[in-house]
CSV table of C-alpha atoms in Angstrom, one decimal:
chain,number,residue,atom,x,y,z
A,121,MET,CA,80.6,128.8,118.5
A,122,GLU,CA,79.9,126.8,121.7
A,123,SER,CA,82.7,125.8,124.0
A,124,VAL,CA,83.9,122.3,124.0
A,125,ALA,CA,86.7,120.5,125.6
A,126,ALA,CA,90.1,121.0,123.9
A,127,SER,CA,91.7,118.0,122.6
A,128,THR,CA,93.9,116.1,124.9
A,129,ARG,CA,97.0,113.9,124.1
A,130,CYS,CA,99.9,112.3,125.7
A,131,ALA,CA,102.2,112.5,122.7
A,132,ASP,CA,105.7,110.9,122.0
A,133,ALA,CA,107.7,114.2,121.2
A,134,SER,CA,110.1,112.1,119.3
A,135,VAL,CA,107.7,111.6,116.3
A,136,THR,CA,106.5,114.0,113.9
A,137,LEU,CA,103.8,114.0,111.1
A,138,SER,CA,106.4,113.1,108.5
A,139,ASP,CA,107.0,109.8,110.3
A,140,PHE,CA,103.4,108.7,109.1
A,141,HIS,CA,103.7,109.3,105.5
A,142,PHE,CA,104.0,106.5,103.0
A,143,ASP,CA,103.5,106.0,99.3
A,144,LEU,CA,99.8,104.8,98.5
A,145,PRO,CA,99.0,104.2,95.0
A,146,PRO,CA,95.9,106.2,94.1
A,147,GLU,CA,94.2,103.3,92.5
A,148,LEU,CA,94.0,101.5,96.0
A,149,ILE,CA,91.7,104.2,97.4
A,150,ALA,CA,88.4,102.3,97.0
A,151,GLN,CA,85.7,104.1,95.0
A,152,VAL,CA,83.0,101.6,95.6
A,153,PRO,CA,82.4,99.0,98.2
A,154,ALA,CA,82.7,95.3,97.9
A,155,GLU,CA,79.7,93.7,96.3
A,156,ARG,CA,78.7,92.3,99.7
A,157,ARG,CA,79.7,94.1,103.0
A,158,ASP,CA,81.4,91.1,104.5
A,159,GLN,CA,83.3,90.1,101.3
A,160,ALA,CA,85.8,92.7,102.0
A,161,ARG,CA,89.2,91.2,102.7
A,162,LEU,CA,90.5,91.2,106.3
A,163,LEU,CA,94.1,91.5,107.4
A,164,VAL,CA,94.7,90.2,111.0
A,165,LEU,CA,97.6,91.6,112.7
A,166,ASP,CA,99.0,90.1,116.0
A,167,ARG,CA,100.6,93.1,117.6
A,168,GLN,CA,103.0,91.1,119.8
A,169,SER,CA,104.3,88.7,117.3
A,170,HIS,CA,103.6,90.9,114.1
A,171,GLU,CA,102.2,87.8,112.5
A,172,LEU,CA,99.9,88.5,109.7
A,173,THR,CA,96.8,86.5,108.6
A,174,HIS,CA,95.0,87.1,105.3
A,175,THR,CA,91.3,86.2,105.4
A,176,HIS,CA,87.9,87.9,104.7
A,177,VAL,CA,85.4,89.8,107.0
A,178,HIS,CA,82.9,87.1,106.9
A,179,ALA,CA,85.3,84.9,108.8
A,180,LEU,CA,85.8,87.5,111.5
A,181,ALA,CA,84.2,85.3,114.3
A,182,GLU,CA,87.0,82.7,113.7
A,183,GLN,CA,89.5,85.4,114.7
A,184,LEU,CA,87.7,86.4,117.8
A,185,ARG,CA,87.7,84.6,121.2
A,186,ALA,CA,84.9,83.5,123.4
A,187,GLY,CA,84.5,86.1,126.0
A,188,ASP,CA,85.3,89.0,123.6
A,189,LEU,CA,83.0,92.0,123.6
A,190,LEU,CA,82.6,93.9,120.2
A,191,VAL,CA,81.7,97.6,120.7
A,192,LEU,CA,79.9,99.2,117.7
A,193,ASN,CA,79.2,102.9,116.9
A,194,ASP,CA,75.5,103.1,116.0
A,195,THR,CA,75.7,106.8,114.7
A,196,LYS,CA,73.7,107.4,111.5
A,197,VAL,CA,74.9,109.6,108.7
A,198,ILE,CA,72.5,112.3,107.8
A,199,PRO,CA,72.4,113.5,104.2
A,200,ALA,CA,73.7,116.9,105.4
A,201,ARG,CA,75.2,118.5,102.2
A,202,LEU,CA,72.9,121.2,101.0
A,203,PHE,CA,73.1,123.6,98.0
A,204,GLY,CA,71.6,127.1,98.1
A,205,ARG,CA,71.9,130.5,96.6
A,206,THR,CA,72.6,134.0,97.8
A,207,PRO,CA,70.4,137.0,97.0
A,208,THR,CA,72.8,137.7,94.0
A,209,GLY,CA,72.2,134.3,92.6
A,210,GLY,CA,75.5,132.8,93.7
A,211,GLY,CA,75.7,129.2,94.4
A,212,VAL,CA,77.0,128.0,97.9
A,213,GLU,CA,77.3,124.6,99.4
A,214,VAL,CA,76.7,124.0,103.1
A,215,LEU,CA,77.5,120.8,105.0
A,216,LEU,CA,75.6,120.9,108.3
A,217,ILE,CA,77.9,119.5,111.1
A,218,ARG,CA,75.6,119.5,114.1
A,219,PRO,CA,72.9,121.7,115.9
A,220,MET,CA,74.5,124.2,118.2
A,221,GLY,CA,72.4,122.5,121.0
A,222,TYR,CA,71.6,118.8,121.5
A,223,ALA,CA,67.9,118.7,121.8
A,224,GLU,CA,65.8,115.8,120.6
A,225,GLY,CA,66.0,115.5,116.8
A,226,LEU,CA,67.4,117.7,114.1
A,227,ALA,CA,64.9,120.3,114.0
A,228,GLU,CA,66.9,123.2,115.5
A,229,ALA,CA,67.3,126.8,114.1
A,230,ALA,CA,71.1,127.2,114.9
A,231,TRP,CA,73.7,125.0,113.3
A,232,LEU,CA,77.5,124.6,113.0
A,233,CYS,CA,78.5,124.0,109.4
A,234,LEU,CA,81.2,123.8,106.7
A,235,GLY,CA,80.7,126.2,103.8
A,236,ARG,CA,82.0,127.3,100.4
A,237,PRO,CA,83.0,129.3,98.5
A,238,ALA,CA,84.4,131.4,101.3
A,239,LYS,CA,84.2,134.6,99.4
A,240,ARG,CA,80.3,134.4,99.4
A,241,LEU,CA,80.1,133.5,103.1
A,242,ARG,CA,80.0,136.5,105.3
A,243,VAL,CA,78.1,137.3,108.6
A,244,GLY,CA,74.6,138.4,107.5
A,245,THR,CA,74.6,136.5,104.1
A,246,GLN,CA,71.2,135.1,103.5
A,247,ILE,CA,70.9,131.7,101.8
A,248,THR,CA,67.9,130.3,99.9
A,249,PHE,CA,67.6,126.5,99.9
A,250,PRO,CA,65.2,124.4,97.9
A,251,GLU,CA,61.4,124.9,98.9
A,252,ASN,CA,62.3,128.4,99.8
A,253,VAL,CA,63.9,127.4,103.1
A,254,ARG,CA,65.9,130.5,104.2
A,255,ALA,CA,68.9,130.8,106.6
A,256,THR,CA,71.3,133.5,107.6
A,257,LEU,CA,75.0,133.1,108.2
A,258,THR,CA,75.6,134.2,111.8
A,259,ALA,CA,79.2,133.5,112.5
A,260,VAL,CA,82.7,132.9,110.9
A,261,HIS,CA,84.6,130.4,113.0
A,262,GLY,CA,87.6,129.8,110.7
A,263,ASN,CA,88.9,126.5,109.0
A,264,GLY,CA,85.8,126.7,106.8
A,265,GLN,CA,83.4,126.5,109.7
A,266,TYR,CA,80.4,128.8,110.0
A,267,GLY,CA,77.3,129.4,112.1
A,268,ILE,CA,74.0,129.4,110.3
A,269,ALA,CA,70.5,130.0,111.6
A,270,PHE,CA,67.2,128.8,109.9
A,271,GLU,CA,64.3,131.1,109.7
A,272,ASP,CA,61.9,128.2,110.5
A,273,PRO,CA,63.4,125.3,112.5
A,274,ALA,CA,60.6,123.1,111.6
A,275,THR,CA,61.8,123.0,108.0
A,276,VAL,CA,65.3,121.8,108.7
A,277,GLN,CA,64.7,118.0,109.0
A,278,ALA,CA,62.4,117.9,105.9
A,279,LEU,CA,65.0,119.9,104.0
A,280,ILE,CA,67.7,117.5,104.9
A,281,GLU,CA,65.6,114.3,104.1
A,282,ARG,CA,64.3,115.6,100.7
A,283,HIS,CA,67.1,117.7,99.4
A,284,GLY,CA,70.1,116.8,101.4
A,285,GLU,CA,73.1,114.7,99.8
A,286,ILE,CA,75.2,112.2,101.5
A,287,PRO,CA,78.5,113.7,102.4
A,288,LEU,CA,80.9,111.4,100.8
A,289,PRO,CA,84.6,112.1,101.5
A,290,PRO,CA,86.4,113.8,98.7
A,291,TYR,CA,88.7,110.9,97.8
A,292,ILE,CA,85.5,109.0,96.8
A,293,ARG,CA,85.2,110.6,93.3
A,294,ARG,CA,81.5,111.4,92.4
A,295,PRO,CA,81.7,114.3,89.8
A,296,ASP,CA,77.9,113.9,89.2
A,297,GLY,CA,76.9,113.4,92.9
A,298,PRO,CA,76.6,110.4,95.0
A,299,LEU,CA,75.5,107.2,93.5
A,300,PRO,CA,72.1,105.4,94.5
A,301,LEU,CA,74.2,102.7,96.2
A,302,ASP,CA,75.9,105.4,98.5
A,303,ARG,CA,72.6,105.9,100.2
A,304,THR,CA,72.7,102.6,101.7
A,305,ARG,CA,76.3,101.4,101.6
A,306,TYR,CA,77.7,104.6,103.3
A,307,GLN,CA,75.6,103.6,106.2
A,308,THR,CA,76.0,100.7,108.7
A,309,VAL,CA,73.3,98.2,109.0
A,310,PHE,CA,73.1,98.9,112.7
A,311,ALA,CA,72.9,102.9,112.2
A,312,ARG,CA,70.4,104.1,114.7
A,313,VAL,CA,70.9,107.6,116.0
A,314,PRO,CA,71.1,110.5,113.3
A,315,GLY,CA,73.8,113.0,113.7
A,316,ALA,CA,77.0,112.0,111.8
A,317,ILE,CA,78.5,113.7,108.8
A,318,ALA,CA,80.7,110.9,108.1
A,319,ALA,CA,80.2,107.0,108.4
A,320,PRO,CA,82.1,105.1,111.1
A,321,THR,CA,83.5,103.2,108.2
A,322,ALA,CA,84.8,100.1,110.1
A,323,GLY,CA,81.1,99.2,110.7
A,324,LEU,CA,80.3,99.3,107.0
A,325,HIS,CA,81.6,95.6,106.7
A,326,PHE,CA,79.2,94.2,109.0
A,327,THR,CA,76.1,92.3,107.9
A,328,ASP,CA,73.0,91.3,110.0
A,329,LYS,CA,74.1,87.6,109.4
A,330,LEU,CA,77.6,88.3,110.6
A,331,LEU,CA,76.3,90.1,113.7
A,332,ALA,CA,73.9,87.3,114.4
A,333,ALA,CA,76.7,84.6,114.2
A,334,LEU,CA,79.0,86.4,116.9
A,335,PRO,CA,77.0,85.1,120.0
A,336,GLY,CA,77.1,81.5,118.7
A,337,ASN,CA,81.1,81.9,119.0
A,338,GLY,CA,80.8,83.3,122.5
A,339,VAL,CA,81.3,87.0,121.3
A,340,GLU,CA,79.2,89.6,122.9
A,341,VAL,CA,78.0,92.9,121.1
A,342,ALA,CA,77.5,96.2,122.7
A,343,ARG,CA,76.8,99.8,121.3
A,344,LEU,CA,77.6,103.3,121.9
A,345,THR,CA,77.0,106.5,119.8
A,346,LEU,CA,79.7,108.9,118.6
A,347,HIS,CA,78.5,111.4,115.9
A,348,VAL,CA,81.3,111.5,113.5
A,349,GLY,CA,82.3,115.2,112.7
A,350,PRO,CA,85.2,117.2,111.3
A,351,GLY,CA,87.4,116.1,114.2
A,352,THR,CA,87.8,112.6,112.4
A,353,PHE,CA,88.6,113.7,109.0
A,354,LEU,CA,90.2,117.1,109.0
A,355,PRO,CA,93.9,116.8,108.2
A,356,VAL,CA,96.8,117.4,110.4
A,357,ARG,CA,98.7,120.5,109.1
A,358,SER,CA,101.5,120.8,111.7
A,359,GLU,CA,104.6,118.7,111.7
A,360,ASN,CA,104.6,119.0,115.4
A,361,LEU,CA,101.6,116.7,116.5
A,362,SER,CA,101.2,118.5,119.8
A,363,GLU,CA,100.1,121.6,117.9
A,364,HIS,CA,97.2,119.8,116.2
A,365,VAL,CA,93.9,120.6,117.8
A,366,MET,CA,91.4,117.8,117.1
A,367,THR,CA,87.7,119.0,117.3
A,368,ALA,CA,85.8,117.2,119.9
A,369,GLU,CA,82.9,114.9,118.9
A,370,TRP,CA,79.6,114.2,120.8
A,371,CYS,CA,79.2,110.6,122.1
A,372,ASP,CA,77.0,108.7,124.5
A,373,ILE,CA,77.9,105.5,126.2
A,374,PRO,CA,74.9,103.7,127.7
A,375,ASP,CA,75.0,102.3,131.3
A,376,SER,CA,74.5,98.9,129.8
A,377,THR,CA,77.6,99.1,127.6
A,378,ALA,CA,79.7,100.4,130.3
A,379,ALA,CA,78.5,97.6,132.7
A,380,ARG,CA,79.3,95.0,130.1
A,381,ILE,CA,82.7,96.4,129.5
A,382,ARG,CA,83.5,96.1,133.2
A,383,ARG,CA,82.1,92.6,133.5
A,384,VAL,CA,84.2,91.4,130.4
A,385,LYS,CA,87.2,93.0,131.9
A,386,ARG,CA,86.9,91.3,135.2
A,387,ALA,CA,86.4,87.9,133.6
A,388,GLY,CA,89.7,88.3,131.6
A,389,GLY,CA,87.9,89.1,128.2
A,390,ARG,CA,88.9,91.5,125.6
A,391,VAL,CA,87.1,94.6,124.4
A,392,ILE,CA,87.3,95.0,120.6
A,393,ALA,CA,86.5,98.4,119.3
A,394,VAL,CA,84.9,98.5,115.9
A,395,GLY,CA,86.6,101.6,114.4
A,396,THR,CA,88.6,104.5,115.3
A,397,THR,CA,85.5,106.5,116.6
A,398,THR,CA,84.4,103.8,118.9
A,399,THR,CA,88.0,103.7,120.2
A,400,ARG,CA,88.1,107.5,120.8
A,401,ALA,CA,84.7,107.4,122.6
A,402,LEU,CA,85.9,104.4,124.9
A,403,GLU,CA,89.3,106.0,125.7
A,404,SER,CA,87.8,109.4,126.2
A,405,ALA,CA,85.4,108.0,128.8
A,406,ALA,CA,88.1,106.0,130.6
A,407,SER,CA,88.6,107.0,134.4
A,408,GLU,CA,92.0,106.8,136.1
A,409,HIS,CA,90.9,103.3,137.4
A,410,ASP,CA,90.4,102.0,133.7
A,411,VAL,CA,86.7,102.0,134.1
A,412,VAL,CA,84.5,103.3,131.4
A,413,VAL,CA,82.2,106.1,132.6
A,414,SER,CA,78.7,106.0,131.1
A,415,GLY,CA,76.9,109.0,129.9
A,416,SER,CA,77.0,111.6,127.3
A,417,ARG,CA,80.3,113.8,126.8
A,418,TRP,CA,82.6,115.4,124.3
A,419,ALA,CA,85.0,112.8,123.0
A,420,GLU,CA,88.1,115.1,123.0
A,421,ARG,CA,90.9,112.5,123.1
A,422,PHE,CA,93.5,112.8,120.3
A,423,ILE,CA,95.2,109.6,120.2
A,424,VAL,CA,98.7,109.4,119.2
A,425,PRO,CA,101.8,107.4,119.8
A,426,GLY,CA,102.4,107.6,123.6
A,427,HIS,CA,98.8,107.2,124.5
A,428,GLN,CA,98.3,104.5,127.2
A,429,PHE,CA,95.1,102.4,126.1
A,430,ARG,CA,92.9,101.9,129.2
A,431,VAL,CA,89.9,100.1,127.7
A,432,VAL,CA,90.6,98.9,124.2
A,433,ASP,CA,92.3,95.4,123.7
A,434,GLY,CA,91.6,95.1,120.0
A,435,LEU,CA,90.7,97.1,117.0
A,436,PHE,CA,88.7,96.3,113.9
A,437,THR,CA,89.4,99.2,111.6
A,438,ASN,CA,90.0,100.0,107.8
A,439,PHE,CA,93.3,101.1,106.2
A,440,HIS,CA,93.9,104.8,106.5
A,441,LEU,CA,95.4,107.6,104.5
A,442,PRO,CA,99.0,108.8,105.1
A,443,GLY,CA,99.5,111.4,107.8
A,444,SER,CA,95.8,111.1,109.0
A,445,THR,CA,94.5,111.3,112.6
A,446,LEU,CA,93.3,107.7,112.0
A,447,LEU,CA,96.7,106.4,111.0
A,448,LEU,CA,98.1,108.1,114.3
A,449,LEU,CA,95.5,106.3,116.3
A,450,VAL,CA,96.3,102.8,114.9
A,451,SER,CA,99.9,103.5,115.2
A,452,ALA,CA,99.5,104.4,118.8
A,453,PHE,CA,97.8,101.0,119.3
A,454,ALA,CA,100.1,98.7,117.5
A,455,GLY,CA,103.4,100.8,117.1
A,456,ARG,CA,104.3,103.0,114.1
A,457,GLU,CA,107.0,100.6,112.7
A,458,CYS,CA,104.7,97.7,112.9
A,459,ILE,CA,101.7,99.6,111.3
A,460,LEU,CA,103.9,100.9,108.5
A,461,ALA,CA,105.4,97.6,107.8
A,462,THR,CA,101.8,96.0,107.6
A,463,TYR,CA,100.5,98.7,105.3
A,464,ALA,CA,103.5,98.1,103.1
A,465,GLU,CA,102.6,94.6,102.9
A,466,ALA,CA,98.8,95.4,102.4
A,467,ILE,CA,99.8,97.6,99.4
A,468,ARG,CA,101.9,94.9,98.0
A,469,ARG,CA,99.0,92.6,98.1
A,470,GLY,CA,96.4,95.1,96.6
A,471,TYR,CA,94.4,95.7,99.7
A,472,ARG,CA,91.9,98.6,99.2
A,473,PHE,CA,92.0,101.7,101.5
A,474,TYR,CA,89.8,103.9,103.4
A,475,SER,CA,86.1,104.2,103.5
A,476,TYR,CA,85.0,101.7,101.0
A,477,GLY,CA,88.1,99.7,101.3
A,478,ASP,CA,89.3,96.5,103.1
A,479,ALA,CA,89.6,95.8,107.0
A,480,MET,CA,92.2,95.1,109.6
A,481,LEU,CA,91.9,93.3,113.0
A,482,ILE,CA,94.6,94.3,115.3
A,483,GLN,CA,94.8,92.2,118.4
């Protein structure tokens, strides 16, 4: 497994994982998206006054200010879940995470992946996928992660496109596989760079119409790319937050985006991150002088209470699951007690949670 930067954090030692648990009725975990992306409900939280405003995503522009800069993550989810067979006929499931290198495109031989069942996956195991595409398991990295090498790299992209399945999170129940709507709705309208194995879900709420309306309200839009991987969604298993190692994720911040952030900051405007992945990318790229450094890097920042935000002034995000790294991040931004109180009110009002759920604007 290639070497990447270890996760870094500035944790408040007084808080533990148990401090971020709450009772979430299972029926509030959204199984399908709103009929139209921007019809989802929007809860606006003022993190200074703790005042709450209840509206809908299509009214987002009314909640922002002229001079704000909205930053989107334009990664594209690849249908990376594949099903194959071992020489003895046993079925295996492989979720391709990323090529071991970052050459142009997806046609590479060596990949990092998640796989199951573990009892069938040992170094040297040969796997045959549809269209007789063959691969060999080359490494066992632990935590369900493996190295896999395809016999012919030129077959990989076609295999993904023709036979890959959209890797929906397990809390979206699809016993018979993804629905046709998942192919489009579990993808943002501005997705551009293939490489994610999970959607930057806050971005799922945006429509072309909503994005086109923002400049008329004086709100600029910029983009970056962070390929969402296991680091975002793997659970925290240690009560002591400092023991959790969050897998780094590859990101790229264009020169133009970094320049616009600097200009907006100098003018007294706000940087509004669309999603926790955008937040991680920006905060991981912040220099000691609060300047975003452009370029490609591993986003290694594990954001927990105690983190000092240098770039992000506002956060548009979904509602997250108890004890998740995502809940830790929003709690770092707005305060644990404030977020848990807001979530309690959201539950009382029937807001829908997680990938296909409703949204929050924290400012």
